[in-house]
Amino acid sequence: MDYLSSGFSKVDNSQRPDVFISCLETLCSLPYFQGYKKKSFQSLNVKDSKILEIGCGLGLDAMTVAQMIGEEGYVVAIDSSRKMINNASKNSIEIDSIHYCIADGCQLPFRDGSFDGARADRVLQHIDDPRKAFSEMVRVVRDTGRLVVYEPDWGTFIVSPGQRKVCRIMTQLFGDTFPSGWIGRQLPGFFCEEGLMNIKIEPQTFMTDDLPLAVKVFDLINNAHRAHEMGYVSEEQAKRWLEDLMEAHNQGRFFCSYTGFLVSGEKP
Ligand SMILES: C[S@@+](CC[C@H](N)C(=O)[O-])C[C@H]1O[C@@H](n2cnc3c(N)ncnc32)[C@H](O)[C@@H]1O
């Protein structure tokens, strides 16, 4: 079974890469994601710059950045997944100023100080050693260059209604099955430890009352089945939880949210 929380770290091994691709397409279409992404682009100061995008996925953000930079600039977009890079390359075939590359965020194939800025969006959560990936981003950015990262903190994940004990298990299991599900709260510390200056931390809360959307992007049904398979809840409890959510949705009282953190800073 491909779970969204653990599967993004190895999309190429998945039998259903379309599930991950479709999830990214849905997220990109939502106003919340468009809103913080726009802030992150502004914070990068991309004019005539060389920008590195880590974990570019379908390449949609790399395309936006490429359209914002002047003729002197370019974007290098990396992803560890060949399937993602193939999709991204197809999506932006007519844009000359993007260069795609398959690479691991923890071992960037670039010299120190090669870029004016670097950006990562919901990538470090999928990496076992996010500190290493972040310090690689810092290494390849030049002095006075900018770093901008957005990551969720799954310790803030709320799904309502539902019996408190069962809800707690479901949301905790979802967060704990990301390689780095608490990265949101760790990110400001990473910026400090790397000696970055002018650090700005912006919490961004996502909310929805749309159960089908939450099922798709937060894997609620697969996660409930997994909670049962792992012995955390009975089959009856998992079934009842999902039924309660459906009933709440039909009555317009389903609620789901999490907080992500947009953190930016400058290399001294
Ligand atoms: C949730 S997606 C986000 C994609 C894109 N940044 C966006 O905002 O739509 C995470 C991406 O990170 C990539 N990824 C996971 N682990 C990685 C690693 N170690 N190095 C580089 N990319 C990685 C995945 O293949 C996937 O494309």
Short mmCIF file of C-alpha atoms and ligand atoms in Angstrom, two decimals:
data_model
loop_
_atom_site.label_atom_id
_atom_site.label_comp_id
_atom_site.label_asym_id
_atom_site.label_seq_id
_atom_site.Cartn_x
_atom_site.Cartn_y
_atom_site.Cartn_z
CA MET A 1 0.00 0.00 0.00
CA ASP A 2 1.28 3.47 -0.92
CA TYR A 3 0.64 5.90 1.91
CA LEU A 4 0.99 9.62 1.24
CA SER A 5 2.83 10.21 4.52
CA SER A 6 5.62 7.73 3.81
CA GLY A 7 5.44 7.24 0.02
CA PHE A 8 6.72 10.63 -1.19
CA SER A 9 10.24 9.66 -0.14
CA LYS A 10 10.25 6.86 -2.75
CA VAL A 11 7.73 7.69 -5.47
CA ASP A 12 9.72 5.70 -8.07
CA ASN A 13 9.12 2.47 -6.12
CA SER A 14 5.37 3.03 -6.07
CA GLN A 15 2.92 0.90 -8.07
CA ARG A 16 0.63 3.98 -8.20
CA PRO A 17 2.73 7.10 -8.89
CA ASP A 18 -0.47 8.70 -10.27
CA VAL A 19 -1.78 8.91 -6.67
CA PHE A 20 1.15 11.16 -5.68
CA ILE A 21 0.93 13.20 -8.88
CA SER A 22 -2.82 13.73 -8.49
CA CYS A 23 -2.35 14.73 -4.82
CA LEU A 24 0.20 17.42 -5.83
CA GLU A 25 -2.08 18.71 -8.61
CA THR A 26 -4.99 19.02 -6.17
CA LEU A 27 -2.91 20.81 -3.52
CA CYS A 28 -1.51 23.27 -6.07
CA SER A 29 -5.05 24.24 -7.11
CA LEU A 30 -6.11 25.28 -3.58
CA PRO A 31 -6.03 28.96 -2.52
CA TYR A 32 -4.16 28.18 0.72
CA PHE A 33 -1.23 26.62 -1.15
CA GLN A 34 -1.24 29.31 -3.83
CA GLY A 35 -1.18 31.94 -1.08
CA TYR A 36 1.87 30.79 0.88
CA LYS A 37 3.68 29.83 -2.34
CA LYS A 38 3.24 33.38 -3.63
CA LYS A 39 4.71 34.74 -0.39
CA SER A 40 7.64 32.34 -0.70
CA PHE A 41 8.40 33.49 -4.26
CA GLN A 42 8.30 37.15 -3.16
CA SER A 43 10.59 36.38 -0.25
CA LEU A 44 13.21 34.82 -2.57
CA ASN A 45 13.89 38.10 -4.47
CA VAL A 46 14.28 36.25 -7.73
CA LYS A 47 15.04 39.08 -10.19
CA ASP A 48 18.00 38.06 -12.40
CA SER A 49 18.90 35.32 -9.95
CA LYS A 50 20.08 31.75 -10.03
CA ILE A 51 17.54 29.86 -7.93
CA LEU A 52 17.62 26.26 -6.69
CA GLU A 53 14.30 24.44 -6.10
CA ILE A 54 14.63 21.31 -3.95
CA GLY A 55 12.07 18.50 -4.35
CA CYS A 56 10.37 20.25 -7.28
CA GLY A 57 7.66 17.60 -7.79
CA LEU A 58 5.70 18.46 -10.95
CA GLY A 59 7.83 21.57 -11.50
CA LEU A 60 4.91 24.02 -11.20
CA ASP A 61 6.72 26.28 -8.71
CA ALA A 62 9.94 26.16 -10.74
CA MET A 63 7.89 27.36 -13.72
CA THR A 64 6.45 30.27 -11.72
CA VAL A 65 9.91 31.28 -10.48
CA ALA A 66 11.30 30.99 -14.03
CA GLN A 67 8.60 33.39 -15.22
CA MET A 68 9.51 35.88 -12.47
CA ILE A 69 13.27 35.99 -13.04
CA GLY A 70 14.84 38.26 -15.64
CA GLU A 71 16.78 37.19 -18.73
CA GLU A 72 19.99 36.81 -16.72
CA GLY A 73 18.50 34.33 -14.28
CA TYR A 74 17.65 30.64 -14.29
CA VAL A 75 16.16 27.94 -12.10
CA VAL A 76 17.71 24.58 -11.29
CA ALA A 77 15.03 22.19 -10.04
CA ILE A 78 15.99 18.89 -8.43
CA ASP A 79 13.98 15.91 -7.22
CA SER A 80 15.02 12.44 -6.09
CA SER A 81 12.24 10.88 -8.19
CA ARG A 82 12.84 10.20 -11.88
CA LYS A 83 9.05 10.04 -12.43
CA MET A 84 8.59 13.51 -10.93
CA ILE A 85 11.45 14.96 -12.98
CA ASN A 86 10.01 13.38 -16.16
CA ASN A 87 6.63 14.95 -15.44
CA ALA A 88 8.17 18.31 -14.57
CA SER A 89 10.23 18.33 -17.78
CA LYS A 90 7.12 17.61 -19.86
CA ASN A 91 5.17 20.36 -18.06
CA SER A 92 7.73 23.05 -18.84
CA ILE A 93 9.06 21.96 -22.21
CA GLU A 94 8.85 25.52 -23.61
CA ILE A 95 10.73 27.23 -20.79
CA ASP A 96 14.49 27.43 -21.46
CA SER A 97 15.46 28.90 -18.10
CA ILE A 98 14.70 25.75 -16.04
CA HIS A 99 17.21 22.92 -15.73
CA TYR A 100 15.95 19.71 -14.16
CA CYS A 101 18.13 17.19 -12.41
CA ILE A 102 17.57 13.97 -10.45
CA ALA A 103 19.39 14.41 -7.15
CA ASP A 104 19.08 13.73 -3.45
CA GLY A 105 18.51 16.84 -1.34
CA CYS A 106 21.02 15.47 1.19
CA GLN A 107 23.82 15.34 -1.40
CA LEU A 108 23.45 18.25 -3.79
CA PRO A 109 25.71 17.95 -6.84
CA PHE A 110 26.62 21.67 -6.83
CA ARG A 111 29.61 23.71 -5.68
CA ASP A 112 29.46 25.93 -2.58
CA GLY A 113 27.81 29.29 -3.25
CA SER A 114 26.47 28.36 -6.73
CA PHE A 115 23.02 29.97 -6.24
CA ASP A 116 21.54 33.31 -5.21
CA GLY A 117 18.67 31.59 -3.42
CA ALA A 118 17.15 28.21 -2.60
CA ARG A 119 13.60 27.12 -1.90
CA ALA A 120 11.97 23.91 -0.61
CA ASP A 121 8.23 23.31 -0.25
CA ARG A 122 6.94 20.29 1.72
CA VAL A 123 10.08 18.30 0.99
CA LEU A 124 12.04 18.12 4.26
CA GLN A 125 9.07 16.34 5.88
CA HIS A 126 9.84 13.41 3.54
CA ILE A 127 13.55 13.20 4.40
CA ASP A 128 14.96 11.16 7.33
CA ASP A 129 17.76 13.67 7.93
CA PRO A 130 16.15 17.05 7.17
CA ARG A 131 18.96 18.93 8.96
CA LYS A 132 21.46 17.52 6.45
CA ALA A 133 19.23 18.52 3.50
CA PHE A 134 18.83 22.03 4.91
CA SER A 135 22.56 22.46 5.50
CA GLU A 136 23.14 21.36 1.88
CA MET A 137 20.76 24.14 0.76
CA VAL A 138 22.72 26.64 2.84
CA ARG A 139 26.05 25.39 1.47
CA VAL A 140 25.11 25.89 -2.19
CA VAL A 141 23.73 29.42 -1.66
CA ARG A 142 26.19 32.33 -1.89
CA ASP A 143 26.84 34.76 0.97
CA THR A 144 23.90 37.21 1.39
CA GLY A 145 21.71 34.80 -0.64
CA ARG A 146 18.17 33.85 0.48
CA LEU A 147 16.66 30.60 1.76
CA VAL A 148 12.91 30.00 1.90
CA VAL A 149 11.30 26.81 3.21
CA TYR A 150 7.68 25.86 3.90
CA GLU A 151 6.95 22.73 5.94
CA PRO A 152 3.88 21.44 7.80
CA ASP A 153 3.98 20.36 11.43
CA TRP A 154 1.79 17.26 11.69
CA GLY A 155 1.61 17.65 15.47
CA THR A 156 -0.95 20.38 14.64
CA PHE A 157 -3.18 18.07 12.56
CA ILE A 158 -6.85 18.21 13.59
CA VAL A 159 -9.68 16.04 12.27
CA SER A 160 -13.12 16.52 13.80
CA PRO A 161 -15.50 15.14 14.98
CA GLY A 162 -14.77 11.70 16.43
CA GLN A 163 -14.16 10.00 19.71
CA ARG A 164 -11.15 11.76 21.30
CA LYS A 165 -9.04 8.64 21.85
CA VAL A 166 -9.55 7.39 18.29
CA CYS A 167 -9.03 10.84 16.73
CA ARG A 168 -5.78 11.20 18.62
CA ILE A 169 -4.53 7.83 17.34
CA MET A 170 -5.49 8.62 13.74
CA THR A 171 -3.87 12.07 13.58
CA GLN A 172 -0.79 10.92 15.52
CA LEU A 173 -0.30 7.90 13.26
CA PHE A 174 -0.53 10.09 10.16
CA GLY A 175 2.11 12.49 11.53
CA ASP A 176 4.39 9.77 12.89
CA THR A 177 4.59 7.95 9.56
CA PHE A 178 6.25 10.91 7.81
CA PRO A 179 10.04 10.57 7.99
CA SER A 180 10.06 14.03 9.65
CA GLY A 181 6.49 14.83 10.69
CA TRP A 182 7.51 17.52 13.23
CA ILE A 183 9.71 19.44 10.81
CA GLY A 184 7.53 22.57 11.04
CA ARG A 185 8.55 23.25 14.64
CA GLN A 186 12.19 22.30 13.98
CA LEU A 187 12.67 24.56 10.98
CA PRO A 188 13.23 27.88 12.80
CA GLY A 189 15.95 26.14 14.85
CA PHE A 190 17.69 24.93 11.68
CA PHE A 191 17.83 28.51 10.37
CA CYS A 192 19.35 29.70 13.70
CA GLU A 193 21.88 26.85 13.87
CA GLU A 194 23.11 27.65 10.34
CA GLY A 195 23.73 31.25 11.44
CA LEU A 196 21.18 32.73 9.01
CA MET A 197 20.12 36.35 9.52
CA ASN A 198 16.82 38.24 9.31
CA ILE A 199 14.89 35.06 10.00
CA LYS A 200 11.15 35.41 9.43
CA ILE A 201 8.70 32.74 10.67
CA GLU A 202 5.14 32.81 9.36
CA PRO A 203 2.61 30.21 10.60
CA GLN A 204 0.06 29.37 7.91
CA THR A 205 -3.05 27.43 8.91
CA PHE A 206 -4.92 25.32 6.40
CA MET A 207 -8.58 24.53 7.10
CA THR A 208 -11.22 22.62 5.17
CA ASP A 209 -14.76 21.37 5.69
CA ASP A 210 -14.55 19.22 2.55
CA LEU A 211 -14.27 15.54 3.54
CA PRO A 212 -13.58 14.16 0.02
CA LEU A 213 -10.70 16.64 -0.28
CA ALA A 214 -9.33 15.64 3.15
CA VAL A 215 -9.65 11.95 2.24
CA LYS A 216 -7.63 12.59 -0.92
CA VAL A 217 -4.83 14.78 0.44
CA PHE A 218 -4.61 13.47 4.04
CA ASP A 219 -5.18 9.79 3.22
CA LEU A 220 -7.89 9.49 5.91
CA ILE A 221 -9.30 6.14 4.77
CA ASN A 222 -5.97 4.36 4.18
CA ASN A 223 -4.67 5.78 7.45
CA ALA A 224 -7.71 4.45 9.36
CA HIS A 225 -7.21 0.97 7.87
CA ARG A 226 -3.52 1.13 8.74
CA ALA A 227 -4.36 2.07 12.34
CA HIS A 228 -6.43 -1.11 12.54
CA GLU A 229 -3.79 -3.26 10.80
CA MET A 230 -1.16 -1.99 13.22
CA GLY A 231 -3.40 -2.88 16.16
CA TYR A 232 -3.95 0.68 17.43
CA VAL A 233 -7.75 0.54 16.98
CA SER A 234 -10.28 -2.22 16.40
CA GLU A 235 -11.87 -2.69 12.99
CA GLU A 236 -15.12 -1.40 14.50
CA GLN A 237 -13.44 1.76 15.87
CA ALA A 238 -11.84 2.53 12.49
CA LYS A 239 -15.16 1.98 10.68
CA ARG A 240 -17.08 4.05 13.21
CA TRP A 241 -14.57 6.91 12.97
CA LEU A 242 -14.95 7.10 9.18
CA GLU A 243 -18.76 6.87 9.48
CA ASP A 244 -18.77 9.73 12.02
CA LEU A 245 -16.73 11.85 9.62
CA MET A 246 -19.14 11.11 6.77
CA GLU A 247 -22.16 11.93 8.92
CA ALA A 248 -20.52 15.19 10.01
CA HIS A 249 -19.72 16.02 6.39
CA ASN A 250 -23.35 15.47 5.38
CA GLN A 251 -24.42 17.80 8.19
CA GLY A 252 -21.80 20.43 7.28
CA ARG A 253 -19.81 20.08 10.51
CA PHE A 254 -16.70 18.20 9.33
CA PHE A 255 -13.53 20.14 10.14
CA CYS A 256 -9.89 19.46 9.40
CA SER A 257 -6.78 21.64 9.74
CA TYR A 258 -3.03 21.80 10.17
CA THR A 259 -0.44 24.52 10.49
CA GLY A 260 2.61 24.85 8.27
CA PHE A 261 5.49 27.27 8.72
CA LEU A 262 7.00 29.49 6.05
CA VAL A 263 10.52 30.31 7.22
CA SER A 264 12.96 32.55 5.38
CA GLY A 265 16.41 33.90 6.11
CA GLU A 266 19.58 35.26 4.61
CA LYS A 267 23.11 33.89 4.58
CA PRO A 268 25.51 36.34 6.30
C1 LIG B 1 5.07 16.74 -1.27
S1 LIG B 1 6.06 16.75 -2.70
C2 LIG B 1 6.25 18.52 -2.93
C3 LIG B 1 6.54 18.88 -4.36
C4 LIG B 1 6.64 20.37 -4.65
N1 LIG B 1 7.66 20.99 -3.86
C5 LIG B 1 5.32 21.06 -4.45
O1 LIG B 1 5.21 22.01 -3.66
O2 LIG B 1 4.35 20.66 -5.10
C6 LIG B 1 7.65 16.25 -2.15
C7 LIG B 1 8.67 16.07 -3.27
O3 LIG B 1 9.96 15.85 -2.68
C8 LIG B 1 10.62 14.84 -3.40
N2 LIG B 1 11.64 14.23 -2.51
C9 LIG B 1 11.45 13.36 -1.49
N3 LIG B 1 12.61 13.06 -0.91
C10 LIG B 1 13.57 13.77 -1.56
C11 LIG B 1 14.99 13.89 -1.43
N4 LIG B 1 15.68 13.19 -0.49
N5 LIG B 1 15.66 14.71 -2.26
C12 LIG B 1 14.99 15.41 -3.22
N6 LIG B 1 13.66 15.33 -3.40
C13 LIG B 1 12.95 14.53 -2.58
C14 LIG B 1 9.52 13.89 -3.83
O4 LIG B 1 9.89 13.06 -4.91
C15 LIG B 1 8.39 14.89 -4.18
O5 LIG B 1 8.45 15.28 -5.52
#
